[in-house]
Amino acid sequence: MQVSREIDVIADQAFLNHLESLQNWKKKTLPLLMMPQGEEVVTWLMRPGYPPRPLKDLYANSRFSEPTIRIVIQSLVDRKLVVFHCDESDQRVRLIQPTRKLVQILDEYVSRIQSCSTLLGTGSLQ
């Protein structure tokens, strides 16, 4: 029984280490996900198929102020994680779309979360 408990403790520590590594990766790679407003914008952008979407819809549907959302968007633009397009039918409408770079970062993030969850199944933290 003691050996089983020691294995659980080792597995729990490995899981916790992996969680810490995930947090460090997120802070370094996509720090916007550490803030609720950044998380909201990125989630909004990641609709299935990643279609260009009207920027005004983001402002209208956000629980944060427009200036706050503009700061998040500017950070994404600076890192080349989003691009803007003009609506062909109405030049006054600006569309925003995630770049392949953002999609790849988020794919890696999901992969890291999944690998973390496989560790959870081996320990006693369930």
mmCIF file of N, CA and C in Angstrom:
data_model
loop_
_atom_site.group_PDB
_atom_site.id
_atom_site.type_symbol
_atom_site.label_atom_id
_atom_site.label_comp_id
_atom_site.label_asym_id
_atom_site.label_seq_id
_atom_site.Cartn_x
_atom_site.Cartn_y
_atom_site.Cartn_z
ATOM 1 N N MET A 1 0.821 -1.187 0.000
ATOM 2 C CA MET A 1 0.000 0.000 0.000
ATOM 3 C C MET A 1 0.869 1.256 0.000
ATOM 4 N N GLN A 2 1.980 1.225 0.721
ATOM 5 C CA GLN A 2 2.894 2.360 0.798
ATOM 6 C C GLN A 2 3.467 2.677 -0.577
ATOM 7 N N VAL A 3 3.812 1.654 -1.368
ATOM 8 C CA VAL A 3 4.373 1.852 -2.700
ATOM 9 C C VAL A 3 3.346 2.548 -3.591
ATOM 10 N N SER A 4 2.098 2.127 -3.492
ATOM 11 C CA SER A 4 1.022 2.738 -4.277
ATOM 12 C C SER A 4 0.883 4.224 -3.940
ATOM 13 N N ARG A 5 0.961 4.543 -2.669
ATOM 14 C CA ARG A 5 0.854 5.940 -2.235
ATOM 15 C C ARG A 5 2.034 6.766 -2.755
ATOM 16 N N GLU A 6 3.220 6.195 -2.729
ATOM 17 C CA GLU A 6 4.392 6.902 -3.238
ATOM 18 C C GLU A 6 4.271 7.156 -4.739
ATOM 19 N N ILE A 7 3.723 6.199 -5.461
ATOM 20 C CA ILE A 7 3.510 6.369 -6.902
ATOM 21 C C ILE A 7 2.514 7.496 -7.154
ATOM 22 N N ASP A 8 1.456 7.540 -6.334
ATOM 23 C CA ASP A 8 0.468 8.612 -6.462
ATOM 24 C C ASP A 8 1.096 9.978 -6.197
ATOM 25 N N VAL A 9 1.937 10.063 -5.187
ATOM 26 C CA VAL A 9 2.596 11.332 -4.856
ATOM 27 C C VAL A 9 3.497 11.769 -6.012
ATOM 28 N N ILE A 10 4.227 10.848 -6.593
ATOM 29 C CA ILE A 10 5.102 11.160 -7.726
ATOM 30 C C ILE A 10 4.272 11.616 -8.918
ATOM 31 N N ALA A 11 3.173 10.913 -9.182
ATOM 32 C CA ALA A 11 2.297 11.286 -10.297
ATOM 33 C C ALA A 11 1.669 12.652 -10.059
ATOM 34 N N ASP A 12 1.244 12.908 -8.814
ATOM 35 C CA ASP A 12 0.666 14.215 -8.483
ATOM 36 C C ASP A 12 1.688 15.320 -8.697
ATOM 37 N N GLN A 13 2.914 15.089 -8.286
ATOM 38 C CA GLN A 13 3.962 16.097 -8.458
ATOM 39 C C GLN A 13 4.241 16.326 -9.935
ATOM 40 N N ALA A 14 4.243 15.258 -10.719
ATOM 41 C CA ALA A 14 4.463 15.407 -12.164
ATOM 42 C C ALA A 14 3.345 16.238 -12.787
ATOM 43 N N PHE A 15 2.108 15.994 -12.358
ATOM 44 C CA PHE A 15 0.972 16.763 -12.848
ATOM 45 C C PHE A 15 1.115 18.241 -12.473
ATOM 46 N N LEU A 16 1.437 18.501 -11.223
ATOM 47 C CA LEU A 16 1.594 19.881 -10.772
ATOM 48 C C LEU A 16 2.749 20.582 -11.499
ATOM 49 N N ASN A 17 3.831 19.859 -11.736
ATOM 50 C CA ASN A 17 4.949 20.419 -12.492
ATOM 51 C C ASN A 17 4.519 20.760 -13.919
ATOM 52 N N HIS A 18 3.710 19.868 -14.491
ATOM 53 C CA HIS A 18 3.224 20.111 -15.850
ATOM 54 C C HIS A 18 2.300 21.334 -15.886
ATOM 55 N N LEU A 19 1.451 21.480 -14.887
ATOM 56 C CA LEU A 19 0.582 22.664 -14.801
ATOM 57 C C LEU A 19 1.413 23.944 -14.710
ATOM 58 N N GLU A 20 2.442 23.908 -13.883
ATOM 59 C CA GLU A 20 3.317 25.071 -13.745
ATOM 60 C C GLU A 20 4.009 25.378 -15.064
ATOM 61 N N SER A 21 4.448 24.356 -15.756
ATOM 62 C CA SER A 21 5.084 24.530 -17.053
ATOM 63 C C SER A 21 4.098 25.130 -18.060
ATOM 64 N N LEU A 22 2.854 24.684 -18.008
ATOM 65 C CA LEU A 22 1.813 25.210 -18.883
ATOM 66 C C LEU A 22 1.588 26.698 -18.617
ATOM 67 N N GLN A 23 1.518 27.071 -17.357
ATOM 68 C CA GLN A 23 1.338 28.484 -16.998
ATOM 69 C C GLN A 23 2.517 29.326 -17.488
ATOM 70 N N ASN A 24 3.721 28.827 -17.308
ATOM 71 C CA ASN A 24 4.915 29.562 -17.749
ATOM 72 C C ASN A 24 4.925 29.725 -19.266
ATOM 73 N N TRP A 25 4.544 28.662 -19.980
ATOM 74 C CA TRP A 25 4.474 28.726 -21.435
ATOM 75 C C TRP A 25 3.440 29.767 -21.862
ATOM 76 N N LYS A 26 2.297 29.764 -21.208
ATOM 77 C CA LYS A 26 1.220 30.696 -21.548
ATOM 78 C C LYS A 26 1.664 32.146 -21.291
ATOM 79 N N LYS A 27 2.322 32.392 -20.170
ATOM 80 C CA LYS A 27 2.815 33.741 -19.867
ATOM 81 C C LYS A 27 3.800 34.224 -20.919
ATOM 82 N N LYS A 28 4.656 33.324 -21.381
ATOM 83 C CA LYS A 28 5.695 33.684 -22.342
ATOM 84 C C LYS A 28 5.147 33.787 -23.767
ATOM 85 N N THR A 29 4.305 32.849 -24.160
ATOM 86 C CA THR A 29 3.875 32.740 -25.545
ATOM 87 C C THR A 29 2.643 33.581 -25.876
ATOM 88 N N LEU A 30 1.675 33.584 -24.987
ATOM 89 C CA LEU A 30 0.443 34.324 -25.243
ATOM 90 C C LEU A 30 -0.064 34.932 -23.940
ATOM 91 N N PRO A 31 0.639 35.968 -23.465
ATOM 92 C CA PRO A 31 0.287 36.555 -22.171
ATOM 93 C C PRO A 31 -1.136 37.115 -22.115
ATOM 94 N N LEU A 32 -1.720 37.401 -23.272
ATOM 95 C CA LEU A 32 -3.101 37.900 -23.279
ATOM 96 C C LEU A 32 -4.074 36.900 -22.666
ATOM 97 N N LEU A 33 -3.746 35.628 -22.744
ATOM 98 C CA LEU A 33 -4.634 34.612 -22.161
ATOM 99 C C LEU A 33 -4.615 34.638 -20.640
ATOM 100 N N MET A 34 -3.686 35.383 -20.068
ATOM 101 C CA MET A 34 -3.621 35.496 -18.615
ATOM 102 C C MET A 34 -4.612 36.535 -18.089
ATOM 103 N N MET A 35 -5.187 37.329 -19.015
ATOM 104 C CA MET A 35 -6.127 38.371 -18.632
ATOM 105 C C MET A 35 -7.512 38.010 -19.170
ATOM 106 N N PRO A 36 -8.561 38.276 -18.411
ATOM 107 C CA PRO A 36 -9.900 37.915 -18.892
ATOM 108 C C PRO A 36 -10.279 38.614 -20.198
ATOM 109 N N GLN A 37 -9.862 39.863 -20.387
ATOM 110 C CA GLN A 37 -10.212 40.561 -21.616
ATOM 111 C C GLN A 37 -9.482 39.970 -22.820
ATOM 112 N N GLY A 38 -8.244 39.536 -22.630
ATOM 113 C CA GLY A 38 -7.501 38.882 -23.700
ATOM 114 C C GLY A 38 -8.101 37.537 -24.033
ATOM 115 N N GLU A 39 -8.462 36.809 -23.010
ATOM 116 C CA GLU A 39 -9.095 35.504 -23.205
ATOM 117 C C GLU A 39 -10.411 35.654 -23.966
ATOM 118 N N GLU A 40 -11.179 36.683 -23.622
ATOM 119 C CA GLU A 40 -12.459 36.915 -24.296
ATOM 120 C C GLU A 40 -12.266 37.212 -25.781
ATOM 121 N N VAL A 41 -11.311 38.070 -26.109
ATOM 122 C CA VAL A 41 -11.071 38.433 -27.504
ATOM 123 C C VAL A 41 -10.596 37.221 -28.297
ATOM 124 N N VAL A 42 -9.656 36.484 -27.757
ATOM 125 C CA VAL A 42 -9.129 35.316 -28.467
ATOM 126 C C VAL A 42 -10.229 34.274 -28.657
ATOM 127 N N THR A 43 -11.035 34.059 -27.644
ATOM 128 C CA THR A 43 -12.147 33.104 -27.767
ATOM 129 C C THR A 43 -13.124 33.563 -28.844
ATOM 130 N N TRP A 44 -13.424 34.854 -28.871
ATOM 131 C CA TRP A 44 -14.338 35.409 -29.870
ATOM 132 C C TRP A 44 -13.782 35.205 -31.280
ATOM 133 N N LEU A 45 -12.486 35.380 -31.434
ATOM 134 C CA LEU A 45 -11.856 35.231 -32.747
ATOM 135 C C LEU A 45 -11.861 33.798 -33.257
ATOM 136 N N MET A 46 -11.858 32.839 -32.350
ATOM 137 C CA MET A 46 -11.637 31.447 -32.726
ATOM 138 C C MET A 46 -12.925 30.693 -33.051
ATOM 139 N N ARG A 47 -13.840 31.322 -33.724
ATOM 140 C CA ARG A 47 -15.053 30.646 -34.187
ATOM 141 C C ARG A 47 -14.672 29.605 -35.233
ATOM 142 N N PRO A 48 -15.470 28.558 -35.373
ATOM 143 C CA PRO A 48 -15.153 27.524 -36.374
ATOM 144 C C PRO A 48 -14.912 28.111 -37.764
ATOM 145 N N GLY A 49 -13.817 27.724 -38.369
ATOM 146 C CA GLY A 49 -13.453 28.195 -39.691
ATOM 147 C C GLY A 49 -12.711 29.511 -39.697
ATOM 148 N N TYR A 50 -12.658 30.194 -38.566
ATOM 149 C CA TYR A 50 -11.954 31.466 -38.403
ATOM 150 C C TYR A 50 -12.346 32.505 -39.461
ATOM 151 N N PRO A 51 -13.630 32.709 -39.681
ATOM 152 C CA PRO A 51 -14.015 33.677 -40.720
ATOM 153 C C PRO A 51 -13.698 35.110 -40.274
ATOM 154 N N PRO A 52 -13.465 35.998 -41.242
ATOM 155 C CA PRO A 52 -13.329 37.417 -40.866
ATOM 156 C C PRO A 52 -14.658 37.878 -40.258
ATOM 157 N N ARG A 53 -14.577 38.583 -39.142
ATOM 158 C CA ARG A 53 -15.790 39.010 -38.442
ATOM 159 C C ARG A 53 -15.742 40.511 -38.205
ATOM 160 N N PRO A 54 -16.919 41.156 -38.222
ATOM 161 C CA PRO A 54 -16.946 42.605 -37.998
ATOM 162 C C PRO A 54 -16.418 42.974 -36.612
ATOM 163 N N LEU A 55 -15.498 43.906 -36.621
ATOM 164 C CA LEU A 55 -14.897 44.373 -35.371
ATOM 165 C C LEU A 55 -15.953 44.978 -34.450
ATOM 166 N N LYS A 56 -16.935 45.641 -35.026
ATOM 167 C CA LYS A 56 -17.983 46.258 -34.212
ATOM 168 C C LYS A 56 -18.759 45.205 -33.417
ATOM 169 N N ASP A 57 -18.863 43.975 -33.950
ATOM 170 C CA ASP A 57 -19.539 42.896 -33.205
ATOM 171 C C ASP A 57 -18.765 42.538 -31.939
ATOM 172 N N LEU A 58 -17.450 42.559 -32.041
ATOM 173 C CA LEU A 58 -16.628 42.284 -30.863
ATOM 174 C C LEU A 58 -16.868 43.350 -29.803
ATOM 175 N N TYR A 59 -16.838 44.601 -30.197
ATOM 176 C CA TYR A 59 -17.080 45.691 -29.240
ATOM 177 C C TYR A 59 -18.471 45.572 -28.616
ATOM 178 N N ALA A 60 -19.452 45.269 -29.445
ATOM 179 C CA ALA A 60 -20.838 45.203 -28.965
ATOM 180 C C ALA A 60 -21.070 44.029 -28.022
ATOM 181 N N ASN A 61 -20.386 42.927 -28.249
ATOM 182 C CA ASN A 61 -20.622 41.717 -27.456
ATOM 183 C C ASN A 61 -19.676 41.557 -26.271
ATOM 184 N N SER A 62 -18.715 42.443 -26.147
ATOM 185 C CA SER A 62 -17.744 42.313 -25.064
ATOM 186 C C SER A 62 -18.306 42.859 -23.753
ATOM 187 N N ARG A 63 -17.866 42.269 -22.668
ATOM 188 C CA ARG A 63 -18.232 42.789 -21.354
ATOM 189 C C ARG A 63 -17.224 43.834 -20.878
ATOM 190 N N PHE A 64 -16.208 44.106 -21.719
ATOM 191 C CA PHE A 64 -15.188 45.094 -21.404
ATOM 192 C C PHE A 64 -15.385 46.336 -22.265
ATOM 193 N N SER A 65 -14.787 47.429 -21.843
ATOM 194 C CA SER A 65 -14.940 48.686 -22.571
ATOM 195 C C SER A 65 -14.229 48.617 -23.926
ATOM 196 N N GLU A 66 -14.673 49.455 -24.827
ATOM 197 C CA GLU A 66 -14.053 49.508 -26.147
ATOM 198 C C GLU A 66 -12.568 49.860 -26.081
ATOM 199 N N PRO A 67 -12.168 50.850 -25.265
ATOM 200 C CA PRO A 67 -10.718 51.130 -25.171
ATOM 201 C C PRO A 67 -9.902 49.925 -24.678
ATOM 202 N N THR A 68 -10.463 49.161 -23.761
ATOM 203 C CA THR A 68 -9.772 47.971 -23.265
ATOM 204 C C THR A 68 -9.610 46.944 -24.380
ATOM 205 N N ILE A 69 -10.670 46.730 -25.137
ATOM 206 C CA ILE A 69 -10.610 45.769 -26.247
ATOM 207 C C ILE A 69 -9.630 46.263 -27.311
ATOM 208 N N ARG A 70 -9.593 47.561 -27.548
ATOM 209 C CA ARG A 70 -8.646 48.114 -28.525
ATOM 210 C C ARG A 70 -7.189 47.828 -28.112
ATOM 211 N N ILE A 71 -6.908 47.913 -26.835
ATOM 212 C CA ILE A 71 -5.554 47.611 -26.342
ATOM 213 C C ILE A 71 -5.207 46.147 -26.611
ATOM 214 N N VAL A 72 -6.148 45.260 -26.342
ATOM 215 C CA VAL A 72 -5.921 43.833 -26.591
ATOM 216 C C VAL A 72 -5.693 43.597 -28.084
ATOM 217 N N ILE A 73 -6.529 44.185 -28.905
ATOM 218 C CA ILE A 73 -6.398 44.010 -30.352
ATOM 219 C C ILE A 73 -5.061 44.559 -30.841
ATOM 220 N N GLN A 74 -4.663 45.716 -30.326
ATOM 221 C CA GLN A 74 -3.376 46.289 -30.744
ATOM 222 C C GLN A 74 -2.223 45.357 -30.379
ATOM 223 N N SER A 75 -2.309 44.728 -29.231
ATOM 224 C CA SER A 75 -1.282 43.766 -28.837
ATOM 225 C C SER A 75 -1.248 42.586 -29.806
ATOM 226 N N LEU A 76 -2.420 42.125 -30.225
ATOM 227 C CA LEU A 76 -2.493 41.028 -31.197
ATOM 228 C C LEU A 76 -1.933 41.454 -32.552
ATOM 229 N N VAL A 77 -2.225 42.680 -32.955
ATOM 230 C CA VAL A 77 -1.712 43.211 -34.224
ATOM 231 C C VAL A 77 -0.188 43.322 -34.160
ATOM 232 N N ASP A 78 0.325 43.844 -33.056
ATOM 233 C CA ASP A 78 1.771 44.009 -32.896
ATOM 234 C C ASP A 78 2.515 42.682 -33.017
ATOM 235 N N ARG A 79 1.870 41.619 -32.580
ATOM 236 C CA ARG A 79 2.512 40.293 -32.644
ATOM 237 C C ARG A 79 2.131 39.531 -33.911
ATOM 238 N N LYS A 80 1.412 40.218 -34.814
ATOM 239 C CA LYS A 80 0.983 39.625 -36.091
ATOM 240 C C LYS A 80 0.102 38.385 -35.878
ATOM 241 N N LEU A 81 -0.791 38.498 -34.916
ATOM 242 C CA LEU A 81 -1.690 37.386 -34.600
ATOM 243 C C LEU A 81 -3.095 37.588 -35.163
ATOM 244 N N VAL A 82 -3.383 38.796 -35.634
ATOM 245 C CA VAL A 82 -4.657 39.075 -36.308
ATOM 246 C C VAL A 82 -4.381 39.974 -37.509
ATOM 247 N N VAL A 83 -5.319 39.934 -38.460
ATOM 248 C CA VAL A 83 -5.260 40.817 -39.627
ATOM 249 C C VAL A 83 -6.630 41.459 -39.800
ATOM 250 N N PHE A 84 -6.625 42.611 -40.458
ATOM 251 C CA PHE A 84 -7.863 43.328 -40.749
ATOM 252 C C PHE A 84 -8.146 43.265 -42.248
ATOM 253 N N HIS A 85 -9.424 43.241 -42.559
ATOM 254 C CA HIS A 85 -9.904 43.295 -43.937
ATOM 255 C C HIS A 85 -11.019 44.329 -43.983
ATOM 256 N N CYS A 86 -11.288 44.813 -45.189
ATOM 257 C CA CYS A 86 -12.461 45.669 -45.385
ATOM 258 C C CYS A 86 -13.577 44.810 -45.960
ATOM 259 N N ASP A 87 -14.787 45.079 -45.534
ATOM 260 C CA ASP A 87 -15.951 44.393 -46.072
ATOM 261 C C ASP A 87 -16.159 44.901 -47.499
ATOM 262 N N GLU A 88 -16.186 44.003 -48.462
ATOM 263 C CA GLU A 88 -16.322 44.410 -49.856
ATOM 264 C C GLU A 88 -17.642 45.120 -50.126
ATOM 265 N N SER A 89 -18.682 44.767 -49.380
ATOM 266 C CA SER A 89 -19.989 45.372 -49.610
ATOM 267 C C SER A 89 -20.157 46.704 -48.874
ATOM 268 N N ASP A 90 -19.320 46.962 -47.868
ATOM 269 C CA ASP A 90 -19.424 48.206 -47.102
ATOM 270 C C ASP A 90 -18.037 48.556 -46.572
ATOM 271 N N GLN A 91 -17.380 49.495 -47.230
ATOM 272 C CA GLN A 91 -16.005 49.852 -46.887
ATOM 273 C C GLN A 91 -15.859 50.452 -45.485
ATOM 274 N N ARG A 92 -16.968 50.806 -44.857
ATOM 275 C CA ARG A 92 -16.907 51.361 -43.499
ATOM 276 C C ARG A 92 -16.725 50.265 -42.450
ATOM 277 N N VAL A 93 -16.976 49.028 -42.829
ATOM 278 C CA VAL A 93 -16.913 47.905 -41.895
ATOM 279 C C VAL A 93 -15.520 47.276 -41.937
ATOM 280 N N ARG A 94 -14.901 47.193 -40.774
ATOM 281 C CA ARG A 94 -13.593 46.532 -40.654
ATOM 282 C C ARG A 94 -13.819 45.127 -40.116
ATOM 283 N N LEU A 95 -13.207 44.178 -40.772
ATOM 284 C CA LEU A 95 -13.289 42.783 -40.356
ATOM 285 C C LEU A 95 -11.960 42.388 -39.726
ATOM 286 N N ILE A 96 -12.021 41.513 -38.753
ATOM 287 C CA ILE A 96 -10.808 41.035 -38.080
ATOM 288 C C ILE A 96 -10.793 39.518 -38.161
ATOM 289 N N GLN A 97 -9.605 38.971 -38.315
ATOM 290 C CA GLN A 97 -9.453 37.524 -38.463
ATOM 291 C C GLN A 97 -8.127 37.089 -37.839
ATOM 292 N N PRO A 98 -8.126 35.931 -37.165
ATOM 293 C CA PRO A 98 -6.852 35.431 -36.627
ATOM 294 C C PRO A 98 -5.928 34.994 -37.764
ATOM 295 N N THR A 99 -4.628 35.150 -37.542
ATOM 296 C CA THR A 99 -3.652 34.661 -38.516
ATOM 297 C C THR A 99 -3.345 33.197 -38.236
ATOM 298 N N ARG A 100 -2.666 32.588 -39.164
ATOM 299 C CA ARG A 100 -2.245 31.191 -38.991
ATOM 300 C C ARG A 100 -1.340 31.059 -37.759
ATOM 301 N N LYS A 101 -0.563 32.091 -37.496
ATOM 302 C CA LYS A 101 0.336 32.082 -36.337
ATOM 303 C C LYS A 101 -0.451 31.933 -35.036
ATOM 304 N N LEU A 102 -1.550 32.681 -34.891
ATOM 305 C CA LEU A 102 -2.383 32.566 -33.693
ATOM 306 C C LEU A 102 -3.019 31.182 -33.607
ATOM 307 N N VAL A 103 -3.495 30.694 -34.732
ATOM 308 C CA VAL A 103 -4.114 29.363 -34.746
ATOM 309 C C VAL A 103 -3.101 28.299 -34.314
ATOM 310 N N GLN A 104 -1.872 28.403 -34.782
ATOM 311 C CA GLN A 104 -0.827 27.443 -34.407
ATOM 312 C C GLN A 104 -0.498 27.530 -32.917
ATOM 313 N N ILE A 105 -0.429 28.748 -32.389
ATOM 314 C CA ILE A 105 -0.160 28.917 -30.962
ATOM 315 C C ILE A 105 -1.277 28.270 -30.142
ATOM 316 N N LEU A 106 -2.510 28.494 -30.548
ATOM 317 C CA LEU A 106 -3.635 27.930 -29.798
ATOM 318 C C LEU A 106 -3.713 26.418 -29.951
ATOM 319 N N ASP A 107 -3.341 25.905 -31.112
ATOM 320 C CA ASP A 107 -3.274 24.448 -31.281
ATOM 321 C C ASP A 107 -2.245 23.848 -30.327
ATOM 322 N N GLU A 108 -1.098 24.517 -30.206
ATOM 323 C CA GLU A 108 -0.071 24.038 -29.275
ATOM 324 C C GLU A 108 -0.570 24.113 -27.828
ATOM 325 N N TYR A 109 -1.275 25.183 -27.507
ATOM 326 C CA TYR A 109 -1.834 25.346 -26.161
ATOM 327 C C TYR A 109 -2.798 24.212 -25.833
ATOM 328 N N VAL A 110 -3.669 23.885 -26.762
ATOM 329 C CA VAL A 110 -4.615 22.785 -26.556
ATOM 330 C C VAL A 110 -3.868 21.470 -26.384
ATOM 331 N N SER A 111 -2.850 21.264 -27.184
ATOM 332 C CA SER A 111 -2.050 20.045 -27.076
ATOM 333 C C SER A 111 -1.385 19.943 -25.701
ATOM 334 N N ARG A 112 -0.886 21.048 -25.200
ATOM 335 C CA ARG A 112 -0.260 21.060 -23.872
ATOM 336 C C ARG A 112 -1.286 20.781 -22.769
ATOM 337 N N ILE A 113 -2.474 21.316 -22.924
ATOM 338 C CA ILE A 113 -3.533 21.042 -21.945
ATOM 339 C C ILE A 113 -3.898 19.558 -21.976
ATOM 340 N N GLN A 114 -4.019 19.001 -23.168
ATOM 341 C CA GLN A 114 -4.355 17.583 -23.284
ATOM 342 C C GLN A 114 -3.288 16.696 -22.668
ATOM 343 N N SER A 115 -2.024 17.049 -22.863
ATOM 344 C CA SER A 115 -0.965 16.230 -22.264
ATOM 345 C C SER A 115 -0.991 16.349 -20.750
ATOM 346 N N CYS A 116 -1.407 17.496 -20.256
ATOM 347 C CA CYS A 116 -1.543 17.690 -18.815
ATOM 348 C C CYS A 116 -2.673 16.806 -18.268
ATOM 349 N N SER A 117 -3.764 16.727 -19.012
ATOM 350 C CA SER A 117 -4.902 15.936 -18.543
ATOM 351 C C SER A 117 -4.591 14.445 -18.536
ATOM 352 N N THR A 118 -3.704 13.990 -19.410
ATOM 353 C CA THR A 118 -3.336 12.565 -19.373
ATOM 354 C C THR A 118 -2.559 12.261 -18.100
ATOM 355 N N LEU A 119 -1.794 13.222 -17.607
ATOM 356 C CA LEU A 119 -1.075 13.022 -16.346
ATOM 357 C C LEU A 119 -2.025 12.956 -15.167
ATOM 358 N N LEU A 120 -3.124 13.699 -15.258
ATOM 359 C CA LEU A 120 -4.104 13.711 -14.165
ATOM 360 C C LEU A 120 -4.686 12.331 -13.927
ATOM 361 N N GLY A 121 -4.855 11.573 -14.980
ATOM 362 C CA GLY A 121 -5.427 10.233 -14.845
ATOM 363 C C GLY A 121 -4.513 9.250 -14.123
ATOM 364 N N THR A 122 -3.230 9.590 -13.970
ATOM 365 C CA THR A 122 -2.305 8.647 -13.353
ATOM 366 C C THR A 122 -2.127 8.865 -11.860
ATOM 367 N N GLY A 123 -2.583 9.988 -11.352
ATOM 368 C CA GLY A 123 -2.351 10.298 -9.936
ATOM 369 C C GLY A 123 -3.627 10.276 -9.119
ATOM 370 N N SER A 124 -3.547 10.827 -7.927
ATOM 371 C CA SER A 124 -4.678 10.809 -7.015
ATOM 372 C C SER A 124 -5.401 12.152 -6.949
ATOM 373 N N LEU A 125 -5.008 13.115 -7.769
ATOM 374 C CA LEU A 125 -5.640 14.429 -7.731
ATOM 375 C C LEU A 125 -7.033 14.445 -8.349
ATOM 376 N N GLN A 126 -7.518 13.321 -8.772
ATOM 377 C CA GLN A 126 -8.802 13.236 -9.459
ATOM 378 C C GLN A 126 -9.947 13.637 -8.579
#
